[in-house]
XYZ file of C-alpha atoms in Angstrom:
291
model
C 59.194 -91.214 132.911
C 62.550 -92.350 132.475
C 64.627 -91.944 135.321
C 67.976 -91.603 133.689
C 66.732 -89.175 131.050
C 65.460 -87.380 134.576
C 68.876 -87.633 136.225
C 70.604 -85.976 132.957
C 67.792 -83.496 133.212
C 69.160 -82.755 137.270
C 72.515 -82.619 136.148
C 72.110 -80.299 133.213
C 70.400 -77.669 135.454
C 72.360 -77.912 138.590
C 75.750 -77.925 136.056
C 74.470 -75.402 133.966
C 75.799 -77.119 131.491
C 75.629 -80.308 128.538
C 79.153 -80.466 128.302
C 79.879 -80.372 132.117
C 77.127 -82.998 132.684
C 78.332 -85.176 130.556
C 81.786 -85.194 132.083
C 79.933 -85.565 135.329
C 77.678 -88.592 134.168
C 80.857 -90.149 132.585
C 78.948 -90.347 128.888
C 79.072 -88.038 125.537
C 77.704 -84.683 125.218
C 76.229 -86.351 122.071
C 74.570 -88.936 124.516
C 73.148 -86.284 126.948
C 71.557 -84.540 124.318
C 69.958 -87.468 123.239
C 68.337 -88.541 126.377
C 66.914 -84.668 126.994
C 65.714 -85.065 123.105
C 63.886 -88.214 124.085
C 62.244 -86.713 127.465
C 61.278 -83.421 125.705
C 59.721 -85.599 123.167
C 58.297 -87.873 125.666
C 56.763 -84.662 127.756
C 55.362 -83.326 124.754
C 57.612 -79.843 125.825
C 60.686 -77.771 125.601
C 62.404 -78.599 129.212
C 65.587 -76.422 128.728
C 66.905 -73.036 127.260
C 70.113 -73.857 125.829
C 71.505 -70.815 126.984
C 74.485 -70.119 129.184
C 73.734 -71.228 131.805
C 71.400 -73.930 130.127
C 67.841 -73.086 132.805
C 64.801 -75.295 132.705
C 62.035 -73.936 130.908
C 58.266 -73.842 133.550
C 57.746 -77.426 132.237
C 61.165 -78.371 132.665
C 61.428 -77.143 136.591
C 58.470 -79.343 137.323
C 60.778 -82.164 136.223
C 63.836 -80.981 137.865
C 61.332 -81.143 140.903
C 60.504 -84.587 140.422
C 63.901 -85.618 139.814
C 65.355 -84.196 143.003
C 62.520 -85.996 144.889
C 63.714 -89.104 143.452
C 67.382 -88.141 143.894
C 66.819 -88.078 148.026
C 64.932 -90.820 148.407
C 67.310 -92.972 146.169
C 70.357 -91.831 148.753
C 68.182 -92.788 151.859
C 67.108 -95.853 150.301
C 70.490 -97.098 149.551
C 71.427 -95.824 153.165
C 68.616 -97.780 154.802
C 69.297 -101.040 152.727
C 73.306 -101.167 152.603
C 74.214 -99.809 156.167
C 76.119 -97.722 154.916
C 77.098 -93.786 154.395
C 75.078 -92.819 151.425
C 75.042 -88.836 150.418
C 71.922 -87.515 150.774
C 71.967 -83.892 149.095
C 70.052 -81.700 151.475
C 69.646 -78.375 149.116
C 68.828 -75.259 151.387
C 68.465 -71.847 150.552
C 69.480 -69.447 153.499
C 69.476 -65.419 153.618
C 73.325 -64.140 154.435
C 71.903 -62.440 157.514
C 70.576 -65.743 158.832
C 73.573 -68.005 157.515
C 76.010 -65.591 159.766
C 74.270 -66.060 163.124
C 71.590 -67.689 164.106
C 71.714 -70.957 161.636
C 75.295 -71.604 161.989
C 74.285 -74.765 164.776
C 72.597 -76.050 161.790
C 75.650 -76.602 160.223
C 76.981 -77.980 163.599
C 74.115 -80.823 163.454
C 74.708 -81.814 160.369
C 78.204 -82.356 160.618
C 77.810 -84.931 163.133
C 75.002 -86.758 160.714
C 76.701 -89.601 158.913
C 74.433 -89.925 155.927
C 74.004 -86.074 154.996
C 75.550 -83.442 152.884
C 74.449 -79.942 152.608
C 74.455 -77.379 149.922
C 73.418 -74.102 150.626
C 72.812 -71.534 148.264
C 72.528 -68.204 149.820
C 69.436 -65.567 148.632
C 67.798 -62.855 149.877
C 64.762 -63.794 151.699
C 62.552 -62.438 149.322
C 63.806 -64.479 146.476
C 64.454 -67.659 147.877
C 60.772 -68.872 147.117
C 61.775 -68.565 143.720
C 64.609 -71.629 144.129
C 62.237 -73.846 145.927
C 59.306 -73.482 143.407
C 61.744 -74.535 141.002
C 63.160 -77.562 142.599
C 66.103 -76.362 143.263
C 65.827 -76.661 146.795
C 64.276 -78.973 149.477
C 63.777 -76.313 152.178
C 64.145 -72.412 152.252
C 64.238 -69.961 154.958
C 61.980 -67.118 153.406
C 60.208 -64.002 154.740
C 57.062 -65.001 152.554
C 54.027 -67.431 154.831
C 52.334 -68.836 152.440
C 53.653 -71.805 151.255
C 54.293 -73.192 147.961
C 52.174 -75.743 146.350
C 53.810 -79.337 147.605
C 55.522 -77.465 150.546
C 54.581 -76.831 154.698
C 55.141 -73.726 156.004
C 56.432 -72.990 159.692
C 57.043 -70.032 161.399
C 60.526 -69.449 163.020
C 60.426 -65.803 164.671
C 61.929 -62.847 163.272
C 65.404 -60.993 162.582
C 65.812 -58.170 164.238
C 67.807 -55.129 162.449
C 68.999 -51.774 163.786
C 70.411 -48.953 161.695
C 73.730 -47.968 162.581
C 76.707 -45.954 161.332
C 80.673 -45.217 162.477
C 80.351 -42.273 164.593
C 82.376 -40.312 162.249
C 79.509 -40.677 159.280
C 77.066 -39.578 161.243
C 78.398 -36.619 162.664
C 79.452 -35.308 159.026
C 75.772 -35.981 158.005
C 73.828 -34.950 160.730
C 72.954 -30.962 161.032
C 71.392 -29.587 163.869
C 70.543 -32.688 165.591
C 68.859 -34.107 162.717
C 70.455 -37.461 160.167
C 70.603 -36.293 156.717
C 69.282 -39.594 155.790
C 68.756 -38.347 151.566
C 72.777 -37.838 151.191
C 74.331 -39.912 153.678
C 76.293 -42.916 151.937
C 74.843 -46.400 152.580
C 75.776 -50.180 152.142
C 73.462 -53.251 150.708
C 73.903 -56.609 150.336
C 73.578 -56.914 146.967
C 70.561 -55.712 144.303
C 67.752 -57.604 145.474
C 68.493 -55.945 149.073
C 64.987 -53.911 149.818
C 66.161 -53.795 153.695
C 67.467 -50.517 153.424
C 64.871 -48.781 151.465
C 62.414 -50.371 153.468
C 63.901 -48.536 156.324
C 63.971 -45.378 154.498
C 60.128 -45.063 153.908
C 58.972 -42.900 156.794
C 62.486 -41.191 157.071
C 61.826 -39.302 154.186
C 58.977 -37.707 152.577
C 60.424 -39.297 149.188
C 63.385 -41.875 148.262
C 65.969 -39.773 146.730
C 66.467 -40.704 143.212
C 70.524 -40.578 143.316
C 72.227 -41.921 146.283
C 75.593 -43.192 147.333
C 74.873 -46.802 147.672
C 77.884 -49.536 148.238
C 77.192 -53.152 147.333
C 79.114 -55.828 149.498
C 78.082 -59.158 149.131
C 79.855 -60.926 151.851
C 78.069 -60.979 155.501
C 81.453 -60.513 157.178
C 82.596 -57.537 154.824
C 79.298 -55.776 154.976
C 79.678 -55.892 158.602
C 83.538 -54.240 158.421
C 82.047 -51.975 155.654
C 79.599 -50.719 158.286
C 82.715 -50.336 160.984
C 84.926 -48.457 158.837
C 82.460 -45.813 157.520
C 81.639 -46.806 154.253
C 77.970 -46.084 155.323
C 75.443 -46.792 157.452
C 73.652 -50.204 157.317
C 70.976 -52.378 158.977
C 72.825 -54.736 160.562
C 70.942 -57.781 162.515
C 71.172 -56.885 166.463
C 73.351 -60.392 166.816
C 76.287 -58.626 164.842
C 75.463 -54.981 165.853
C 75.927 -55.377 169.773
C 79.835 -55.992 170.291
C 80.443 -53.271 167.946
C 77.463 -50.914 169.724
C 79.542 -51.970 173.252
C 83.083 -51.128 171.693
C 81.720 -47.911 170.422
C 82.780 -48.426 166.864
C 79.520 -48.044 165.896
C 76.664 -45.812 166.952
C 72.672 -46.181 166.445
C 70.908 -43.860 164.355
C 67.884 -44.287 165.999
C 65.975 -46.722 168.554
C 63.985 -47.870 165.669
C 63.982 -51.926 164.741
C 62.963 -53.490 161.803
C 61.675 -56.690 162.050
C 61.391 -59.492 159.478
C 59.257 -62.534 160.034
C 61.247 -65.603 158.740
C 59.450 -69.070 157.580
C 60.945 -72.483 157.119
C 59.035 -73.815 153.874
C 59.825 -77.376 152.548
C 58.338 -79.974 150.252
C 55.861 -82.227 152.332
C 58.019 -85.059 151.205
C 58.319 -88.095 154.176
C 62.248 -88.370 153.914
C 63.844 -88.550 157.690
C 66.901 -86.585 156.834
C 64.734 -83.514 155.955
C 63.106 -84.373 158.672
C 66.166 -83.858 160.664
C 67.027 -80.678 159.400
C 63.557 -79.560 160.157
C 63.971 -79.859 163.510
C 67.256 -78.061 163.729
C 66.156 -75.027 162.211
C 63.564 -75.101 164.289
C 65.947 -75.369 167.162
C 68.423 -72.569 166.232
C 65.626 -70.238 164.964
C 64.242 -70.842 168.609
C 67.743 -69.910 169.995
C 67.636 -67.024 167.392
C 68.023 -64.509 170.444
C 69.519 -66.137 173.321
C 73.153 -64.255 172.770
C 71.377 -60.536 172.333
């Protein structure tokens, strides 16, 4: 297929927009609209939803695939041939949990790469599967083994989570000794955050149906949420110890939850995700060397 029309097909999805990619690829919006006419007619297939934000259609995310593929190897190419810094987008998907603590000497190694950028989109474990299935993303840390068709799968150990409250909380919701775990208030990332109610199964005979639940969808904040009472949280042991130590926070129990997490990336021979391979490896292997 045509490799412009597939370029214009890249930009439309990653801008969300015609009129933005056109601005982007320096032509008309009349002109980008022409060359996604020509490819859908060309694939036989609708490739977009012109909706806002424009999304590729199943058919249309295999292409956005293919074009990405393309996309990196062009950069590395041009690297290899010219001498010269070339950006080579390295799309990842990260969890929040893991983009606060242990990947952060990711970023480190990539900053002293001089043909690399990296864009990170952040998703809950669970979901991220969903970016790299449909191209948006070259690697993924995800909870899920199995890997995705056109992708290797490698285990990186597991995040470790505690359930803790300000001492305050849990002494207004705790009677006789026991956590009133059905009324105390409680923090999650954001709505595809199962952590909690994972947490909750066992605790209660059944998940209340109305509870006070705060959404904070910033690591840092959900952390301060946790320290100023909002309510209790999982937090990952990494974050939870200083605060356990300066006895701003207090466990709820001795339980820990543990989450398996997975590197998954396209089996695609490029050295730069090669490169990042190997330091997420790395950090996931230094995962708990400051508990």
């Amino acid at each position: 297929m045509n490799p412009i029309r597939l370029h214009t097909l890249l930009t439309i999805v990653d801008e969300g927009s015609f009129e933005i990619a056109a601005a982007v690829l320096g032509i008309s919006p009349s002109a980008v609209s022409q060359r996604i006419k020509a490819l859908e007619k060309e694939a036989g297939r609708v490739l977009l939803r012109r909706s806002t934000p424009v999304t590729a259609t199943p058919a249309g995310e295999v292409l956005v695939q293919a074009a990405r593929q393309m996309a990196l190897l062009e950069a590395e190419t041009l690297a290899a041939l010219r001498g010269r810094i070339a950006k080579v987008p390295l799309s990842v998907v990260v969890n929040a949990d893991s983009l606060a603590t242990w990947f952060k000497p990711v970023l480190a190694d990539v900053a002293s790469w001089d043909q690399a950028t990296l864009q990170l989109r952040i998703e809950d474990e669970s979901h991220s599967l969903n970016l790299l299935r449909r191209g948006d993303a070259l690697g993924a840390v995800t909870k899920e083994k199995t890997p995705v068709s056109g992708c290797d799968s490698i285990e990186l150990g597991s995040m470790r989570y505690v359930s803790v409250s300000n001492p305050w909380l849990l002494d207004r919701y705790t009677n006789n000794g026991v956590v009133d775990w059905e009324k105390m208030p409680a923090l999650r990332f954001g709505p595809r955050d199962q952590l909690q109610t994972t947490d909750l199964r066992g605790r209660v005979e059944q998940l209340p149906n109305t509870r006070r639940i705060s959404q904070i969808p910033s690591a840092e904040a959900f952390v301060e949420a946790t320290r100023v009472g909002l309510g209790w949280s999982l937090l990952p042991i990494q974050d939870a110890k200083p605060l356990l130590e300066a006895g701003e926070i207090v466990l709820l129990d001795d339980r820990v939850l543990e989450v398996p997490l997975y590197w998954q990336r396209w089996r695609l021979e490029s050295p730069s995700l090669e490169r990042l391979t190997e330091s997420v490896q790395q950090a996931a292997a230094n995962m708990y060397s400051n508990i």
